[in-house]
CSV table of C-alpha atoms in Angstrom, one decimal:
chain,number,residue,atom,x,y,z
A,344,MET,CA,-7.3,-12.1,22.8
A,345,TYR,CA,-10.0,-13.3,20.0
A,346,GLY,CA,-12.3,-15.5,22.6
A,347,LEU,CA,-12.0,-18.6,20.2
A,348,SER,CA,-11.5,-22.5,21.1
A,349,VAL,CA,-9.2,-24.4,20.0
A,350,THR,CA,-8.9,-27.9,19.0
A,351,THR,CA,-6.0,-29.8,17.5
A,352,PRO,CA,-6.4,-32.0,13.6
A,353,SER,CA,-4.5,-35.0,14.2
A,354,ARG,CA,-3.9,-35.7,10.1
A,355,THR,CA,-3.2,-32.2,8.1
A,356,LEU,CA,-2.4,-32.6,4.4
A,357,LEU,CA,-0.1,-28.8,3.5
A,358,VAL,CA,-0.4,-28.5,-0.3
A,359,GLY,CA,2.4,-26.4,-1.2
A,360,SER,CA,5.7,-27.2,-0.5
A,361,GLY,CA,7.5,-23.9,0.1
A,362,LYS,CA,8.9,-22.2,3.1
A,363,ILE,CA,5.3,-21.2,4.5
A,364,ALA,CA,4.7,-24.9,5.3
A,365,ALA,CA,8.2,-25.7,6.0
A,366,ARG,CA,7.9,-23.5,9.2
A,367,LEU,CA,4.3,-25.1,9.7
A,368,ALA,CA,4.9,-28.2,9.9
A,369,PRO,CA,7.0,-29.0,12.8
A,370,LEU,CA,4.7,-27.0,14.7
A,371,ILE,CA,1.2,-29.2,13.8
A,372,LEU,CA,3.8,-32.8,14.6
A,373,GLU,CA,4.0,-32.0,17.5
A,374,HIS,CA,0.2,-32.8,18.6
A,375,GLY,CA,-0.4,-35.7,14.8
A,376,GLU,CA,0.6,-36.6,11.5
A,377,VAL,CA,1.9,-34.7,8.1
A,378,PHE,CA,1.4,-34.8,4.5
A,379,ALA,CA,3.1,-32.3,1.9
A,380,LEU,CA,1.8,-32.6,-1.3
A,381,ARG,CA,4.4,-31.3,-3.5
A,382,ARG,CA,5.7,-31.5,-7.4
A,383,SER,CA,9.0,-31.9,-6.9
A,384,ASP,CA,11.3,-35.2,-5.0
A,385,ALA,CA,12.9,-32.6,-3.1
A,386,GLU,CA,12.6,-34.6,0.5
A,387,PRO,CA,10.2,-32.8,2.7
A,388,PRO,CA,10.7,-31.7,6.0
A,389,ALA,CA,11.6,-34.3,9.1
A,390,GLY,CA,8.7,-36.4,10.6
A,391,VAL,CA,6.3,-35.4,7.3
A,392,THR,CA,5.2,-37.6,4.4
A,393,GLY,CA,5.7,-36.3,1.9
A,394,ILE,CA,3.1,-37.1,-1.8
A,395,ARG,CA,4.4,-35.9,-4.7
A,396,ALA,CA,2.0,-35.2,-7.6
A,397,ASP,CA,1.0,-32.2,-9.6
A,398,LEU,CA,-2.2,-30.5,-9.6
A,399,ALA,CA,-2.5,-29.5,-12.6
A,400,ALA,CA,-4.4,-32.7,-14.2
A,401,PRO,CA,-6.0,-35.7,-11.7
A,402,LEU,CA,-4.2,-37.3,-9.7
A,403,ALA,CA,-3.9,-40.5,-10.3
A,404,SER,CA,-3.8,-42.0,-6.8
A,405,ARG,CA,-6.3,-41.2,-3.6
A,406,LEU,CA,-4.9,-39.0,-1.2
A,407,PRO,CA,-5.2,-40.0,2.0
A,408,ALA,CA,-7.8,-38.9,4.7
A,409,VAL,CA,-7.3,-35.5,6.9
A,410,ASP,CA,-8.8,-33.3,8.8
A,411,ALA,CA,-7.0,-30.3,8.6
A,412,MET,CA,-5.9,-28.9,5.4
A,413,VAL,CA,-3.0,-26.4,4.3
A,414,VAL,CA,-3.1,-24.7,0.5
A,415,THR,CA,0.0,-22.5,-0.5
A,416,LEU,CA,0.0,-22.8,-3.8
A,417,PRO,CA,1.3,-20.4,-6.5
A,418,PRO,CA,-1.0,-18.7,-8.0
A,419,GLY,CA,-0.5,-21.0,-12.3
A,420,GLU,CA,-1.6,-19.6,-15.4
A,421,GLY,CA,-4.7,-18.3,-16.4
A,422,VAL,CA,-7.5,-16.9,-14.3
A,423,SER,CA,-9.1,-20.6,-13.3
A,424,ALA,CA,-5.9,-21.9,-13.2
A,425,TYR,CA,-6.7,-21.8,-8.8
A,426,ARG,CA,-10.3,-23.5,-9.5
A,427,THR,CA,-8.6,-26.0,-11.6
A,428,ALA,CA,-6.1,-27.6,-9.5
A,429,LEU,CA,-9.0,-27.3,-6.0
A,430,THR,CA,-10.6,-29.2,-8.2
A,431,HIS,CA,-8.6,-32.0,-8.7
A,432,LEU,CA,-7.8,-31.5,-5.1
A,433,ALA,CA,-11.9,-32.1,-4.2
A,434,GLU,CA,-11.4,-35.2,-6.5
A,435,ALA,CA,-8.5,-37.4,-4.8
A,436,LEU,CA,-9.2,-36.9,-1.0
A,437,PRO,CA,-11.9,-39.3,0.1
A,438,ALA,CA,-13.9,-36.5,2.0
A,439,ILE,CA,-14.2,-32.8,2.5
A,440,PRO,CA,-11.5,-32.2,5.3
A,441,ALA,CA,-13.4,-29.9,9.0
A,442,ARG,CA,-10.7,-27.0,8.2
A,443,THR,CA,-9.4,-25.1,5.2
A,444,VAL,CA,-7.2,-22.9,5.3
A,445,PHE,CA,-6.1,-21.4,1.3
A,446,VAL,CA,-3.5,-18.3,0.9
A,447,SER,CA,-4.1,-16.0,-1.0
A,448,SER,CA,-2.5,-12.1,-0.9
A,449,THR,CA,-3.6,-9.3,-0.3
A,450,GLY,CA,-3.6,-8.7,-4.2
A,451,VAL,CA,-6.7,-10.1,-5.1
A,452,PHE,CA,-6.5,-5.5,-4.9
A,453,ASP,CA,-5.0,-4.2,-7.5
A,454,GLY,CA,-6.5,-1.1,-9.8
A,455,PRO,CA,-6.0,2.7,-8.6
A,456,GLY,CA,-5.0,2.0,-4.9
A,457,ALA,CA,-7.1,3.4,-1.4
A,458,ALA,CA,-5.6,5.9,1.2
A,459,ARG,CA,-8.6,4.3,4.1
A,460,PRO,CA,-8.1,1.7,5.5
A,461,ILE,CA,-8.9,-2.2,4.1
A,462,THR,CA,-11.0,-4.0,6.2
A,463,GLU,CA,-12.2,-7.4,5.4
A,464,GLN,CA,-15.9,-6.8,5.0
A,465,ASP,CA,-14.9,-4.4,1.5
A,466,ASP,CA,-14.8,-6.4,-2.0
A,467,PRO,CA,-11.7,-6.8,-3.9
A,468,GLU,CA,-12.6,-5.4,-7.3
A,469,PRO,CA,-9.9,-6.9,-9.3
A,470,THR,CA,-9.0,-6.3,-13.2
A,471,SER,CA,-5.3,-8.2,-13.7
A,472,ALA,CA,-4.9,-11.7,-14.6
A,473,ARG,CA,-3.1,-12.1,-11.5
A,474,SER,CA,-5.8,-10.3,-9.2
A,475,ARG,CA,-9.1,-11.8,-11.2
A,476,GLY,CA,-6.9,-15.0,-10.6
A,477,LEU,CA,-6.9,-14.9,-7.1
A,478,ARG,CA,-10.2,-13.9,-6.6
A,479,ASP,CA,-11.6,-17.0,-8.7
A,480,GLY,CA,-8.9,-19.2,-6.2
A,481,GLU,CA,-10.9,-18.2,-2.9
A,482,ARG,CA,-13.6,-18.1,-4.4
A,483,ALA,CA,-13.1,-22.5,-5.5
A,484,ALA,CA,-11.8,-22.5,-1.9
A,485,VAL,CA,-14.3,-21.1,-0.4
A,486,GLU,CA,-17.4,-23.3,-2.5
A,487,ILE,CA,-15.3,-26.1,-2.7
A,488,PHE,CA,-13.7,-26.3,0.6
A,489,ASP,CA,-15.3,-24.5,2.7
A,490,ALA,CA,-11.9,-22.3,3.1
A,491,VAL,CA,-11.0,-20.2,5.9
A,492,VAL,CA,-9.1,-17.4,3.7
A,493,VAL,CA,-5.6,-16.2,4.7
A,494,ARG,CA,-4.7,-13.0,3.1
A,495,PRO,CA,-0.4,-11.7,3.6
A,496,ALA,CA,0.3,-9.0,2.7
A,497,GLY,CA,4.1,-8.7,1.8
A,498,ILE,CA,5.8,-11.3,3.1
A,499,TYR,CA,9.7,-11.1,4.2
A,500,GLY,CA,12.1,-12.2,6.5
A,501,PRO,CA,14.5,-14.7,6.9
A,502,GLY,CA,15.8,-15.8,3.4
A,503,ARG,CA,13.2,-13.3,1.3
A,504,ASP,CA,15.7,-10.1,1.2
A,505,PHE,CA,14.7,-8.6,-1.9
A,506,LEU,CA,13.9,-5.0,0.0
A,507,LEU,CA,16.7,-5.5,1.1
A,508,ARG,CA,19.6,-5.5,-1.9
A,509,LYS,CA,16.6,-3.0,-3.5
A,510,VAL,CA,18.6,-0.5,-1.1
A,511,ARG,CA,22.1,-2.0,-1.2
A,512,GLU,CA,21.7,-1.7,-5.0
A,513,GLY,CA,20.6,1.9,-4.3
A,514,ALA,CA,17.8,0.7,-7.2
A,515,ALA,CA,15.1,3.7,-7.4
A,516,VAL,CA,11.8,3.6,-5.8
A,517,GLU,CA,8.5,4.9,-5.4
A,518,HIS,CA,8.7,6.1,-2.4
A,519,ALA,CA,5.7,7.4,-1.8
A,520,ARG,CA,3.8,4.2,-2.9
A,521,ARG,CA,1.3,2.8,0.1
A,522,THR,CA,3.2,-0.9,1.5
A,523,ASN,CA,1.9,-3.0,4.2
A,524,ARG,CA,3.7,-5.8,4.8
A,525,ILE,CA,3.8,-9.2,7.2
A,526,HIS,CA,6.9,-11.2,8.9
A,527,GLU,CA,7.0,-15.1,8.0
A,528,THR,CA,6.9,-15.7,11.6
A,529,ASP,CA,3.5,-13.9,12.3
A,530,LEU,CA,2.5,-15.1,9.3
A,531,VAL,CA,2.7,-19.1,10.4
A,532,ARG,CA,2.0,-18.6,13.5
A,533,THR,CA,-1.9,-17.4,11.6
A,534,LEU,CA,-2.2,-20.2,10.1
A,535,GLU,CA,-1.0,-22.1,12.4
A,536,LEU,CA,-3.8,-20.8,14.9
A,537,LEU,CA,-6.9,-21.0,11.7
A,538,LEU,CA,-5.9,-24.7,12.2
A,539,ARG,CA,-6.7,-25.3,15.4
A,540,THR,CA,-10.3,-23.1,15.3
A,541,PRO,CA,-13.4,-24.5,15.5
A,542,ALA,CA,-15.3,-20.5,15.3
A,543,SER,CA,-12.5,-18.7,13.2
A,544,PRO,CA,-12.7,-16.3,11.4
A,545,ARG,CA,-13.5,-16.7,7.5
A,546,LEU,CA,-11.3,-14.4,5.8
A,547,VAL,CA,-8.4,-12.9,7.5
A,548,HIS,CA,-6.1,-10.4,5.9
A,549,VAL,CA,-2.5,-10.7,7.6
A,550,VAL,CA,-1.0,-7.0,8.1
A,551,ASP,CA,1.8,-5.6,10.9
A,552,GLU,CA,0.4,-3.1,12.5
A,553,SER,CA,2.6,-0.4,10.4
A,554,PRO,CA,1.7,-0.1,7.4
A,555,ALA,CA,4.1,3.1,5.8
A,556,PRO,CA,5.2,5.7,2.3
A,557,LEU,CA,8.0,2.6,0.4
A,558,GLY,CA,9.7,5.8,1.1
A,559,GLU,CA,10.0,5.8,4.8
A,560,VAL,CA,10.8,1.8,4.8
A,561,VAL,CA,14.2,2.6,2.6
A,562,GLY,CA,14.8,4.6,4.3
A,563,PHE,CA,15.0,3.0,8.1
A,564,ILE,CA,16.7,-0.2,5.4
A,565,ALA,CA,19.0,2.5,4.7
A,566,ARG,CA,20.3,4.0,8.4
A,567,GLU,CA,20.4,0.6,9.3
A,568,LEU,CA,22.5,-0.6,6.4
A,569,GLY,CA,24.8,3.3,6.7
A,570,VAL,CA,24.4,3.3,2.8
A,571,ASP,CA,21.9,6.2,0.9
A,572,VAL,CA,18.4,6.0,0.7
A,573,PRO,CA,17.8,4.3,-3.3
A,574,PRO,CA,16.7,7.3,-5.1
A,575,ASP,CA,13.1,8.1,-5.6
A,576,ILE,CA,10.2,7.5,-9.5
A,577,GLY,CA,8.0,9.8,-8.2
A,578,SER,CA,4.6,9.4,-9.5
A,579,ALA,CA,1.5,11.5,-9.3
A,580,ASP,CA,-0.7,8.8,-8.1
A,581,PRO,CA,1.2,6.6,-5.7
A,582,GLY,CA,-0.6,3.9,-5.5
A,583,GLY,CA,-0.9,0.7,-2.8
A,584,PHE,CA,-3.0,0.5,-0.5
A,585,VAL,CA,-3.4,0.0,3.5
A,586,TYR,CA,-5.1,-2.8,5.5
A,587,ASP,CA,-6.2,-2.4,9.1
A,588,GLY,CA,-5.2,-5.5,10.7
A,589,SER,CA,-7.4,-5.8,13.6
A,590,LEU,CA,-8.9,-8.4,13.4
A,591,LEU,CA,-5.4,-10.5,13.2
A,592,ARG,CA,-4.4,-8.9,15.9
A,593,SER,CA,-7.5,-9.4,17.9
A,594,LEU,CA,-6.9,-12.9,17.2
A,595,LEU,CA,-2.2,-13.8,18.3
A,596,GLY,CA,-2.9,-10.9,20.4
A,597,THR,CA,1.1,-9.3,20.3
A,598,LEU,CA,2.7,-9.5,16.5
A,599,ALA,CA,5.8,-11.0,16.6
A,600,TYR,CA,7.0,-8.2,14.7
A,601,PRO,CA,4.5,-5.4,15.0
A,602,THR,CA,6.6,-3.3,12.5
A,603,TYR,CA,8.8,-4.0,9.5
A,604,ARG,CA,11.7,-2.3,11.5
A,605,GLU,CA,11.4,-5.5,14.1
A,606,GLY,CA,12.2,-7.3,11.5
A,607,TYR,CA,14.3,-5.3,9.3
A,608,ALA,CA,16.7,-4.9,11.8
A,609,GLU,CA,16.5,-8.5,13.5
A,610,MET,CA,17.9,-9.5,9.4
A,611,ILE,CA,20.4,-6.6,9.3
A,612,ALA,CA,22.0,-7.6,12.8
A,613,ASP,CA,22.0,-11.0,11.7
A,614,PRO,CA,23.5,-11.2,8.3
A,615,THR,CA,22.9,-15.2,8.0
A,616,ALA,CA,18.9,-14.6,8.9
A,617,SER,CA,18.8,-13.0,5.4
């Protein structure tokens, strides 16, 4: 395990209210007060104080003082969407929290791909609008909030069954494409730990222990489902990246779902979970 001291925030703001925030909230509610900033009027998780606001524009009222914050906003329109939202967020806070965790994506890397494992020391050179927006969001989070940046790979788990549906449909995929993923449970564990770790790393790639060609993954799923393996689109240059997850494992120790096999087998065995 990574040799870090641990503390617990007493007031945490969740910026963005999707599945990740909903699963994270109960863990941090055990130790303190939790607020959730969201654009909709939907009910926040039990015990969480909801705040309705749209960070695309300056906020009309001040936000509560908090000592920790997790940002899980989806990419907005335009390369500077994250920077705009984070600037409005900072303007509405009475003070910068002691710890901010910004959830980005391994999608900040794009282009032809690389078989060599990518580590936290590799600098992205984004080319698409989406990847440039992610990279600018990371930079803005660090500049404004001195944030810890988390880059999860493809997130899967209960309710995230896109690949299962593709296999059931028999949709063709690029078998040789290099892929990485992380179960939602291990991502939430990572965020909760980073909130409580004063000397945390500044950047973490959140990936499991088994990067694999997509054909290997869909082949496993097909066998578990008892259906045919989806056909191969084929490509002279399959692309995709492989990410080194050593730093994550030094933080968490054993992952709850070390590879895609444990995660997808569980989802298939319990259809209500997917």
